[in-house]
Amino acid sequence: MTPMAPHSSPRPPTAGPTVGFDLDMTLIDSRPGIHAAYRALSAETGVWIDADLAVTRLGPPLEQELAHWFPDGQIQEMGDRYREIYPVHAIGPTSAMPGAREAVAAVQELGGRAIVVTAKHEPNAVLHLAHLGIAPDETIGRLWAEAKAEALREHGASVYVGDHLGDVRGARVAGALSVAVPTGPCDAHELRAAGADVVLEDLTAFPQWLRSYSADRADRLDLA
């Protein structure tokens, strides 16, 4: 299992829900930036990388993609180098997904906490979010699929929002509600088949859904 990256201790419980968000193709469209970073790594090493193909399968850890292009003995070195050059090439071209800022803000406006749990290198994830003006309460990196459940449980997340089958699996292992958006490599049918509890068209629909979910949650607590 992928080890958890160092991060701050979770804060005390809040009135609203704690909601986790994936990063790539959930909150940000990182395809142009990642494409540029792969092109730069390819130019530097002289090893051909099909960047057009690579950006169609975002989600899993970087090392899984690098394994298509480099021998096993070079993957760690190439991963370190990619992460080193990433800020130069990938931050500027990356944009926020429609509704991303509003989705994070909606959680906080209800008195909840919004956390980002991503497979991306944590410092680079933080750079993306700061550059785009998306302000979660916590960012946890280098976790993928079922391993995301570690952070979701630790921070008490009751909902996890993502675009990939791995995000659905992580939510289910954590016992969190899986909210999926088909804005990445997986379509709505695949996400539902994997066990997503809710599939939204994109994040623009999230604030309204969250208000309804929070009202239902409050009613259940009142009846308990």
Coordinates of N, CA and C in Angstrom, one line a residue:
M1 N 0.8 -1.2 0.0 CA 0.0 0.0 0.0 C 0.9 1.2 0.0
T2 N 0.5 2.3 -0.8 CA 1.2 3.5 -0.8 C 1.3 4.2 0.5
P3 N 2.5 4.6 1.0 CA 2.5 5.2 2.3 C 1.9 6.6 2.3
M4 N 1.3 7.0 3.4 CA 0.7 8.3 3.4 C 1.8 9.4 3.5
A5 N 1.6 10.5 2.7 CA 2.5 11.6 2.8 C 2.4 12.3 4.1
P6 N 3.4 13.0 4.6 CA 3.3 13.7 5.9 C 2.3 14.9 5.7
H7 N 1.5 15.1 6.6 CA 0.5 16.2 6.6 C 0.1 16.6 8.0
S8 N -0.6 17.7 8.1 CA -1.1 18.2 9.4 C -2.1 17.2 10.0
S9 N -2.2 17.3 11.3 CA -3.2 16.5 12.0 C -4.6 17.0 11.7
P10 N -5.6 16.1 11.6 CA -7.0 16.6 11.3 C -7.5 17.5 12.4
R11 N -8.4 18.4 12.0 CA -8.9 19.3 13.0 C -10.1 18.7 13.7
P12 N -10.6 19.3 14.7 CA -11.8 18.8 15.4 C -13.0 18.8 14.5
P13 N -14.0 18.0 14.9 CA -15.2 17.9 14.1 C -15.9 19.2 13.9
T14 N -16.6 19.4 12.8 CA -17.2 20.7 12.5 C -18.7 20.4 12.3
A15 N -19.5 21.5 12.2 CA -20.9 21.4 12.1 C -21.3 20.7 10.8
G16 N -20.7 21.1 9.7 CA -21.0 20.5 8.4 C -20.1 19.3 8.1
P17 N -20.4 18.7 7.0 CA -19.7 17.5 6.6 C -18.2 17.8 6.2
T18 N -17.4 16.8 6.4 CA -16.1 16.8 5.7 C -16.2 16.1 4.4
V19 N -15.8 16.8 3.4 CA -15.9 16.3 2.0 C -14.5 16.2 1.4
G20 N -14.2 15.1 0.9 CA -12.9 14.9 0.1 C -13.1 15.1 -1.4
F21 N -12.1 15.6 -2.0 CA -12.1 15.8 -3.5 C -10.8 15.2 -4.0
D22 N -11.0 14.5 -5.1 CA -9.8 14.2 -6.0 C -9.4 15.5 -6.7
L23 N -8.2 15.4 -7.3 CA -7.6 16.6 -7.9 C -7.7 16.6 -9.4
D24 N -6.9 15.7 -10.1 CA -6.8 15.7 -11.5 C -8.2 15.3 -12.1
M25 N -8.7 16.1 -13.0 CA -9.9 15.9 -13.8 C -11.2 15.8 -12.9
T26 N -11.0 16.2 -11.6 CA -12.1 16.4 -10.7 C -12.2 17.9 -10.4
L27 N -11.1 18.4 -9.8 CA -11.1 19.9 -9.5 C -10.3 20.6 -10.6
I28 N -9.3 20.0 -11.2 CA -8.5 20.7 -12.2 C -8.4 19.9 -13.5
D29 N -8.3 20.6 -14.6 CA -8.1 20.0 -15.9 C -6.6 20.1 -16.1
S30 N -5.8 19.1 -15.7 CA -4.4 19.1 -15.7 C -3.8 18.5 -17.0
R31 N -4.7 18.1 -17.9 CA -4.1 17.5 -19.2 C -3.1 18.4 -19.9
P32 N -3.4 19.7 -20.2 CA -2.4 20.4 -20.9 C -1.1 20.5 -20.1
G33 N -1.1 20.7 -18.8 CA 0.1 20.8 -18.1 C 0.9 19.5 -18.0
I34 N 0.2 18.4 -17.8 CA 0.8 17.1 -17.7 C 1.4 16.8 -19.1
H35 N 0.7 17.1 -20.2 CA 1.2 16.9 -21.5 C 2.5 17.6 -21.7
A36 N 2.6 18.9 -21.3 CA 3.8 19.7 -21.4 C 4.9 19.1 -20.6
A37 N 4.6 18.6 -19.4 CA 5.7 18.0 -18.5 C 6.2 16.7 -19.1
Y38 N 5.4 15.9 -19.7 CA 5.8 14.7 -20.4 C 6.7 15.0 -21.6
R39 N 6.3 16.0 -22.3 CA 7.1 16.4 -23.5 C 8.4 16.9 -23.1
A40 N 8.5 17.6 -22.0 CA 9.8 18.1 -21.5 C 10.7 17.0 -21.0
L41 N 10.1 16.0 -20.3 CA 10.9 14.9 -19.8 C 11.4 14.1 -21.0
S42 N 10.5 13.9 -22.0 CA 10.9 13.2 -23.2 C 12.1 13.9 -23.9
A43 N 12.0 15.2 -24.1 CA 13.1 15.9 -24.7 C 14.4 15.9 -23.9
E44 N 14.3 15.9 -22.6 CA 15.5 15.9 -21.8 C 16.2 14.5 -21.8
T45 N 15.4 13.4 -21.8 CA 15.9 12.1 -21.7 C 16.2 11.4 -23.1
G46 N 15.6 11.9 -24.1 CA 15.7 11.3 -25.4 C 14.8 10.1 -25.6
V47 N 13.9 9.8 -24.6 CA 13.0 8.7 -24.6 C 11.6 9.1 -25.1
W48 N 11.1 8.5 -26.1 CA 9.8 8.9 -26.6 C 8.7 8.6 -25.6
I49 N 7.9 9.6 -25.3 CA 6.7 9.4 -24.5 C 5.5 9.9 -25.3
D50 N 4.5 9.1 -25.5 CA 3.3 9.5 -26.2 C 2.4 10.3 -25.2
A51 N 2.7 11.6 -25.1 CA 2.0 12.5 -24.2 C 0.5 12.5 -24.5
D52 N 0.1 12.4 -25.8 CA -1.3 12.5 -26.1 C -2.0 11.3 -25.5
L53 N -1.4 10.1 -25.5 CA -2.0 8.9 -24.9 C -2.0 9.0 -23.4
A54 N -0.9 9.5 -22.8 CA -0.7 9.5 -21.4 C -1.8 10.3 -20.7
V55 N -2.2 11.4 -21.3 CA -3.2 12.3 -20.7 C -4.6 11.7 -20.8
T56 N -4.8 10.6 -21.5 CA -6.1 10.0 -21.6 C -6.3 9.0 -20.4
R57 N -5.3 8.8 -19.6 CA -5.4 7.8 -18.6 C -4.9 8.3 -17.2
L58 N -5.3 9.5 -17.0 CA -4.9 10.2 -15.7 C -5.6 9.5 -14.5
G59 N -5.0 9.5 -13.4 CA -5.6 9.0 -12.2 C -4.6 8.2 -11.4
P60 N -4.1 7.1 -11.9 CA -3.2 6.2 -11.2 C -1.9 7.0 -10.9
P61 N -1.0 6.4 -10.0 CA 0.2 7.1 -9.7 C 1.1 7.2 -10.9
L62 N 1.9 8.2 -10.9 CA 2.9 8.6 -12.0 C 3.7 7.4 -12.4
E63 N 4.2 6.6 -11.5 CA 5.0 5.5 -11.8 C 4.4 4.4 -12.7
Q64 N 3.1 4.3 -12.7 CA 2.4 3.4 -13.5 C 2.5 3.8 -15.0
E65 N 2.4 5.1 -15.2 CA 2.5 5.6 -16.6 C 4.0 5.6 -17.0
L66 N 4.9 5.9 -16.2 CA 6.3 5.9 -16.6 C 6.7 4.5 -17.0
A67 N 6.1 3.5 -16.4 CA 6.5 2.1 -16.7 C 6.2 1.7 -18.1
H68 N 5.4 2.5 -18.8 CA 5.1 2.2 -20.2 C 6.3 2.7 -21.1
W69 N 7.2 3.6 -20.5 CA 8.2 4.2 -21.4 C 9.6 4.0 -20.9
F70 N 9.8 3.6 -19.7 CA 11.1 3.5 -19.1 C 11.3 2.1 -18.5
P71 N 12.5 1.5 -18.5 CA 12.7 0.2 -17.8 C 12.6 0.4 -16.3
D72 N 12.3 -0.7 -15.6 CA 12.0 -0.7 -14.2 C 13.1 0.0 -13.4
G73 N 14.3 -0.2 -13.8 CA 15.4 0.4 -13.0 C 15.5 1.9 -13.1
Q74 N 14.8 2.5 -14.0 CA 14.9 4.0 -14.2 C 13.6 4.7 -13.7
I75 N 12.6 4.0 -13.4 CA 11.3 4.6 -13.1 C 11.4 5.5 -11.9
Q76 N 12.0 5.1 -10.8 CA 12.1 6.0 -9.6 C 12.8 7.3 -10.0
E77 N 14.0 7.2 -10.7 CA 14.7 8.4 -11.1 C 13.9 9.3 -12.0
M78 N 13.2 8.7 -12.9 CA 12.4 9.5 -13.9 C 11.2 10.1 -13.2
G79 N 10.6 9.4 -12.2 CA 9.6 10.0 -11.4 C 10.0 11.2 -10.6
D80 N 11.2 11.1 -10.0 CA 11.7 12.2 -9.2 C 12.0 13.4 -10.2
R81 N 12.6 13.1 -11.3 CA 12.9 14.2 -12.3 C 11.6 14.9 -12.8
Y82 N 10.6 14.1 -13.1 CA 9.3 14.6 -13.6 C 8.7 15.5 -12.5
R83 N 8.7 15.1 -11.3 CA 8.1 16.0 -10.2 C 8.9 17.2 -10.0
E84 N 10.2 17.2 -10.3 CA 11.1 18.3 -10.2 C 10.8 19.4 -11.2
I85 N 10.6 18.9 -12.5 CA 10.4 19.9 -13.6 C 8.9 20.2 -13.7
Y86 N 8.0 19.5 -13.0 CA 6.6 19.7 -13.2 C 6.1 21.1 -13.0
P87 N 6.6 21.8 -11.9 CA 6.1 23.2 -11.7 C 6.4 24.1 -12.8
V88 N 7.5 23.9 -13.5 CA 7.9 24.8 -14.5 C 6.9 24.7 -15.7
H89 N 6.5 23.5 -16.0 CA 5.8 23.2 -17.2 C 4.3 23.0 -17.1
A90 N 3.9 22.6 -15.9 CA 2.5 22.1 -15.8 C 1.5 23.1 -15.0
I91 N 2.0 23.9 -14.2 CA 1.1 24.8 -13.4 C 0.4 25.8 -14.3
G92 N 1.1 26.5 -15.1 CA 0.5 27.6 -15.9 C -0.6 27.1 -16.8
P93 N -0.4 26.0 -17.6 CA -1.4 25.6 -18.6 C -2.7 24.9 -18.0
T94 N -2.6 24.6 -16.7 CA -3.7 23.9 -16.1 C -4.9 24.8 -15.6
S95 N -6.1 24.4 -15.9 CA -7.3 25.3 -15.5 C -8.1 24.6 -14.5
A96 N -9.0 25.3 -13.8 CA -10.0 24.8 -12.9 C -11.1 24.1 -13.7
M97 N -11.6 23.0 -13.2 CA -12.8 22.4 -13.8 C -14.0 23.3 -13.5
P98 N -15.0 23.3 -14.4 CA -16.2 24.1 -14.1 C -16.8 23.7 -12.8
G99 N -17.1 24.7 -12.0 CA -17.7 24.5 -10.7 C -16.7 24.1 -9.6
A100 N -15.4 24.0 -9.8 CA -14.5 23.5 -8.8 C -14.4 24.4 -7.6
R101 N -14.2 25.7 -7.9 CA -14.1 26.7 -6.7 C -15.4 26.7 -5.9
E102 N -16.5 26.7 -6.6 CA -17.8 26.8 -6.0 C -18.1 25.5 -5.2
A103 N -17.6 24.3 -5.7 CA -17.9 23.1 -4.9 C -17.1 23.1 -3.6
V104 N -15.9 23.5 -3.6 CA -15.1 23.6 -2.4 C -15.7 24.6 -1.4
A105 N -16.0 25.8 -2.0 CA -16.6 26.8 -1.1 C -18.0 26.4 -0.5
A106 N -18.7 25.6 -1.3 CA -20.0 25.2 -0.8 C -19.9 24.3 0.5
V107 N -18.9 23.5 0.6 CA -18.6 22.7 1.8 C -18.4 23.6 2.9
Q108 N -17.5 24.6 2.7 CA -17.1 25.5 3.8 C -18.2 26.4 4.2
E109 N -19.0 26.8 3.3 CA -20.2 27.7 3.6 C -21.2 27.0 4.5
L110 N -21.2 25.7 4.5 CA -22.1 24.9 5.4 C -21.4 24.5 6.7
G111 N -20.2 25.1 6.9 CA -19.5 24.8 8.2 C -18.7 23.6 8.2
G112 N -18.5 23.0 7.0 CA -17.8 21.8 6.8 C -16.3 22.0 6.4
R113 N -15.6 20.9 6.2 CA -14.2 21.0 5.8 C -14.1 20.3 4.4
A114 N -13.3 21.0 3.5 CA -13.0 20.4 2.2 C -11.6 20.0 2.2
I115 N -11.3 18.7 1.9 CA -10.0 18.2 1.8 C -9.7 17.7 0.4
V116 N -8.5 17.8 -0.1 CA -8.1 17.2 -1.3 C -7.3 16.0 -1.0
V117 N -7.6 14.9 -1.6 CA -6.9 13.6 -1.4 C -6.6 13.1 -2.8
T118 N -5.3 13.1 -3.2 CA -4.9 12.9 -4.6 C -3.6 12.0 -4.7
A119 N -3.5 11.4 -5.8 CA -2.3 10.6 -6.1 C -1.1 11.5 -6.4
K120 N -1.4 12.7 -6.7 CA -0.3 13.6 -7.2 C 0.6 14.0 -6.0
H121 N 1.9 14.3 -6.4 CA 2.9 14.8 -5.4 C 2.3 16.0 -4.7
E122 N 2.3 15.9 -3.4 CA 1.6 16.9 -2.6 C 2.0 18.3 -2.9
P123 N 3.3 18.6 -2.9 CA 3.7 20.0 -3.2 C 3.2 20.5 -4.5
N124 N 3.2 19.7 -5.5 CA 2.7 20.1 -6.8 C 1.2 20.3 -6.8
A125 N 0.5 19.5 -6.0 CA -1.0 19.6 -5.9 C -1.3 21.0 -5.2
V126 N -0.5 21.3 -4.2 CA -0.7 22.6 -3.5 C -0.5 23.8 -4.4
L127 N 0.6 23.7 -5.3 CA 0.8 24.7 -6.3 C -0.3 24.9 -7.2
H128 N -0.9 23.8 -7.7 CA -2.1 24.0 -8.6 C -3.2 24.7 -7.9
L129 N -3.5 24.3 -6.7 CA -4.7 24.8 -6.0 C -4.5 26.3 -5.7
A130 N -3.3 26.7 -5.3 CA -3.0 28.1 -5.0 C -3.1 28.9 -6.3
H131 N -2.5 28.4 -7.4 CA -2.5 29.1 -8.6 C -3.9 29.4 -9.1
L132 N -4.8 28.5 -8.9 CA -6.2 28.6 -9.4 C -7.1 29.2 -8.4
G133 N -6.7 29.5 -7.2 CA -7.6 30.1 -6.3 C -8.6 29.1 -5.7
I134 N -8.2 27.9 -5.6 CA -9.1 26.9 -5.0 C -8.5 26.6 -3.6
A135 N -9.3 26.8 -2.5 CA -8.8 26.9 -1.2 C -9.4 25.8 -0.3
P136 N -8.9 24.5 -0.4 CA -9.4 23.5 0.6 C -8.8 23.7 1.9
D137 N -9.3 23.0 2.9 CA -8.7 23.1 4.3 C -7.5 22.3 4.5
E138 N -7.3 21.3 3.6 CA -6.2 20.4 3.7 C -5.9 19.7 2.4
T139 N -4.7 19.4 2.1 CA -4.3 18.7 0.9 C -3.4 17.6 1.2
I140 N -3.8 16.4 0.8 CA -3.0 15.2 1.1 C -2.7 14.5 -0.2
G141 N -1.4 14.2 -0.4 CA -0.9 13.7 -1.7 C -0.4 12.3 -1.6
R142 N -0.1 11.8 -2.8 CA 0.6 10.5 -3.0 C -0.3 9.3 -2.4
L143 N -1.6 9.4 -2.6 CA -2.5 8.3 -2.2 C -3.4 8.0 -3.4
W144 N -3.5 6.7 -3.7 CA -4.3 6.3 -4.9 C -5.3 5.1 -4.5
A145 N -6.5 5.2 -5.1 CA -7.5 4.2 -5.0 C -7.8 3.9 -3.5
E146 N -7.7 2.6 -3.1 CA -8.0 2.1 -1.8 C -7.2 2.9 -0.7
A147 N -6.0 3.2 -1.1 CA -5.1 3.9 -0.1 C -5.7 5.3 0.3
K148 N -6.5 5.9 -0.6 CA -7.1 7.2 -0.2 C -8.0 7.0 1.0
A149 N -8.5 5.8 1.3 CA -9.3 5.6 2.5 C -8.6 6.0 3.8
E150 N -7.3 5.9 3.8 CA -6.5 6.2 5.0 C -6.8 7.6 5.4
A151 N -6.6 8.5 4.4 CA -6.8 10.0 4.7 C -8.3 10.3 4.9
L152 N -9.1 9.7 4.2 CA -10.6 10.0 4.3 C -11.1 9.6 5.7
R153 N -10.6 8.4 6.2 CA -11.0 8.0 7.6 C -10.4 8.9 8.6
E154 N -9.1 9.2 8.4 CA -8.4 10.1 9.4 C -9.0 11.4 9.6
H155 N -9.5 12.0 8.5 CA -10.1 13.3 8.5 C -11.6 13.3 8.7
G156 N -12.2 12.1 8.8 CA -13.6 11.9 9.1 C -14.5 12.3 7.9
A157 N -14.0 12.1 6.7 CA -14.8 12.5 5.5 C -16.0 11.5 5.3
S158 N -17.1 12.1 5.2 CA -18.4 11.3 4.9 C -18.7 11.3 3.4
V159 N -18.0 12.1 2.6 CA -18.2 12.1 1.1 C -16.9 12.2 0.5
Y160 N -16.7 11.5 -0.7 CA -15.5 11.7 -1.5 C -15.9 11.8 -2.9
V161 N -15.4 12.9 -3.6 CA -15.8 13.2 -4.9 C -14.6 13.0 -5.9
G162 N -14.9 12.2 -6.9 CA -13.8 11.9 -7.8 C -14.3 11.5 -9.2
D163 N -13.4 11.3 -10.1 CA -13.7 11.1 -11.5 C -13.3 9.7 -12.0
H164 N -12.7 8.9 -11.1 CA -12.1 7.7 -11.5 C -12.6 6.5 -10.7
L165 N -12.5 5.3 -11.3 CA -13.0 4.1 -10.6 C -12.2 3.9 -9.3
G166 N -10.9 4.3 -9.3 CA -10.1 4.3 -8.1 C -10.6 5.1 -7.0
D167 N -11.2 6.3 -7.4 CA -11.8 7.2 -6.4 C -13.1 6.5 -5.8
V168 N -13.8 5.8 -6.6 CA -15.0 5.1 -6.1 C -14.5 4.0 -5.1
R169 N -13.5 3.3 -5.4 CA -13.0 2.3 -4.5 C -12.5 2.9 -3.2
G170 N -11.8 4.0 -3.3 CA -11.3 4.6 -2.1 C -12.4 5.0 -1.2
A171 N -13.5 5.6 -1.8 CA -14.6 6.1 -1.0 C -15.3 4.9 -0.3
R172 N -15.5 3.8 -1.0 CA -16.2 2.7 -0.5 C -15.4 2.0 0.7
V173 N -14.1 1.9 0.5 CA -13.2 1.3 1.6 C -13.3 2.2 2.8
A174 N -13.4 3.5 2.6 CA -13.4 4.5 3.7 C -14.8 4.5 4.4
G175 N -15.8 3.9 3.8 CA -17.2 4.0 4.3 C -17.8 5.4 4.0
A176 N -17.3 6.1 3.0 CA -17.8 7.4 2.6 C -18.7 7.3 1.4
L177 N -19.6 8.2 1.3 CA -20.5 8.3 0.1 C -19.6 8.6 -1.1
S178 N -19.7 7.8 -2.2 CA -19.0 8.1 -3.4 C -19.8 8.9 -4.3
V179 N -19.3 10.1 -4.6 CA -19.9 11.1 -5.5 C -19.0 11.1 -6.7
A180 N -19.5 10.8 -7.9 CA -18.6 10.7 -9.1 C -19.0 11.7 -10.1
V181 N -18.0 12.2 -10.8 CA -18.2 13.1 -12.0 C -17.5 12.5 -13.2
P182 N -18.2 12.3 -14.3 CA -17.6 11.7 -15.5 C -16.8 12.7 -16.3
T183 N -15.9 13.4 -15.7 CA -15.2 14.5 -16.3 C -13.7 14.0 -16.6
G184 N -13.4 12.8 -16.3 CA -12.1 12.2 -16.5 C -12.2 11.1 -17.5
P185 N -11.3 10.0 -17.3 CA -11.3 8.9 -18.2 C -12.4 7.9 -18.1
C186 N -13.3 8.0 -17.1 CA -14.3 7.0 -16.8 C -15.7 7.7 -17.1
D187 N -16.5 7.0 -17.8 CA -17.9 7.5 -18.1 C -18.8 7.2 -17.0
A188 N -20.0 7.8 -17.1 CA -21.0 7.6 -16.0 C -21.4 6.2 -15.8
H189 N -21.5 5.4 -16.8 CA -21.9 4.0 -16.7 C -20.8 3.2 -15.9
E190 N -19.6 3.5 -16.3 CA -18.5 2.8 -15.6 C -18.4 3.2 -14.1
L191 N -18.7 4.4 -13.8 CA -18.6 4.9 -12.4 C -19.8 4.3 -11.6
R192 N -21.0 4.2 -12.2 CA -22.1 3.6 -11.5 C -21.8 2.1 -11.3
A193 N -21.3 1.4 -12.3 CA -21.0 0.0 -12.2 C -20.0 -0.3 -11.1
A194 N -19.1 0.6 -10.9 CA -18.0 0.5 -9.9 C -18.6 0.7 -8.5
G195 N -19.8 1.2 -8.4 CA -20.4 1.4 -7.1 C -20.6 2.8 -6.6
A196 N -20.4 3.8 -7.5 CA -20.6 5.2 -7.1 C -22.1 5.4 -6.6
D197 N -22.2 6.0 -5.5 CA -23.6 6.3 -4.9 C -24.3 7.3 -5.7
V198 N -23.6 8.3 -6.2 CA -24.2 9.5 -6.9 C -23.3 9.8 -8.1
V199 N -23.9 10.0 -9.2 CA -23.1 10.5 -10.4 C -23.7 11.8 -10.8
L200 N -22.9 12.9 -10.8 CA -23.3 14.2 -11.2 C -22.7 14.5 -12.6
E201 N -23.3 15.3 -13.4 CA -22.8 15.6 -14.7 C -21.4 16.3 -14.6
D202 N -21.3 17.2 -13.7 CA -20.0 17.8 -13.4 C -20.1 18.5 -12.0
L203 N -19.1 19.3 -11.6 CA -19.1 19.9 -10.3 C -20.1 21.1 -10.2
T204 N -20.6 21.6 -11.3 CA -21.5 22.7 -11.2 C -22.8 22.2 -10.5
A205 N -23.1 20.9 -10.5 CA -24.3 20.4 -9.9 C -24.0 20.1 -8.4
F206 N -22.8 20.2 -7.9 CA -22.4 19.7 -6.6 C -23.0 20.6 -5.5
P207 N -22.9 21.9 -5.5 CA -23.5 22.7 -4.4 C -24.9 22.4 -4.1
Q208 N -25.8 22.3 -5.1 CA -27.2 22.0 -4.9 C -27.3 20.6 -4.3
W209 N -26.6 19.6 -4.8 CA -26.6 18.3 -4.3 C -26.2 18.3 -2.8
L210 N -25.1 19.0 -2.5 CA -24.6 19.0 -1.1 C -25.6 19.7 -0.2
R211 N -26.3 20.7 -0.6 CA -27.3 21.3 0.3 C -28.4 20.3 0.6
S212 N -28.8 19.5 -0.4 CA -29.9 18.5 -0.1 C -29.3 17.4 0.8
Y213 N -28.1 17.0 0.5 CA -27.5 15.9 1.3 C -27.4 16.4 2.8
S214 N -26.9 17.6 3.0 CA -26.7 18.2 4.3 C -28.0 18.3 5.1
A215 N -29.1 18.7 4.4 CA -30.4 18.8 5.0 C -30.9 17.5 5.4
D216 N -30.7 16.5 4.6 CA -31.1 15.1 4.9 C -30.3 14.6 6.1
R217 N -29.0 14.9 6.1 CA -28.1 14.5 7.2 C -28.6 15.1 8.5
A218 N -28.9 16.4 8.5 CA -29.4 17.1 9.7 C -30.7 16.5 10.2
D219 N -31.6 16.2 9.3 CA -32.8 15.5 9.7 C -32.6 14.2 10.4
R220 N -31.7 13.4 9.9 CA -31.4 12.1 10.5 C -30.8 12.3 11.9
L221 N -29.9 13.3 12.0 CA -29.3 13.5 13.3 C -30.4 14.0 14.3
D222 N -31.4 14.8 13.9 CA -32.4 15.2 14.7 C -33.3 14.1 15.2
L223 N -33.5 13.1 14.3 CA -34.3 12.0 14.6 C -33.6 10.9 15.5
A224 N -32.3 11.0 15.5 CA -31.5 10.0 16.2 C -31.7 10.1 17.7

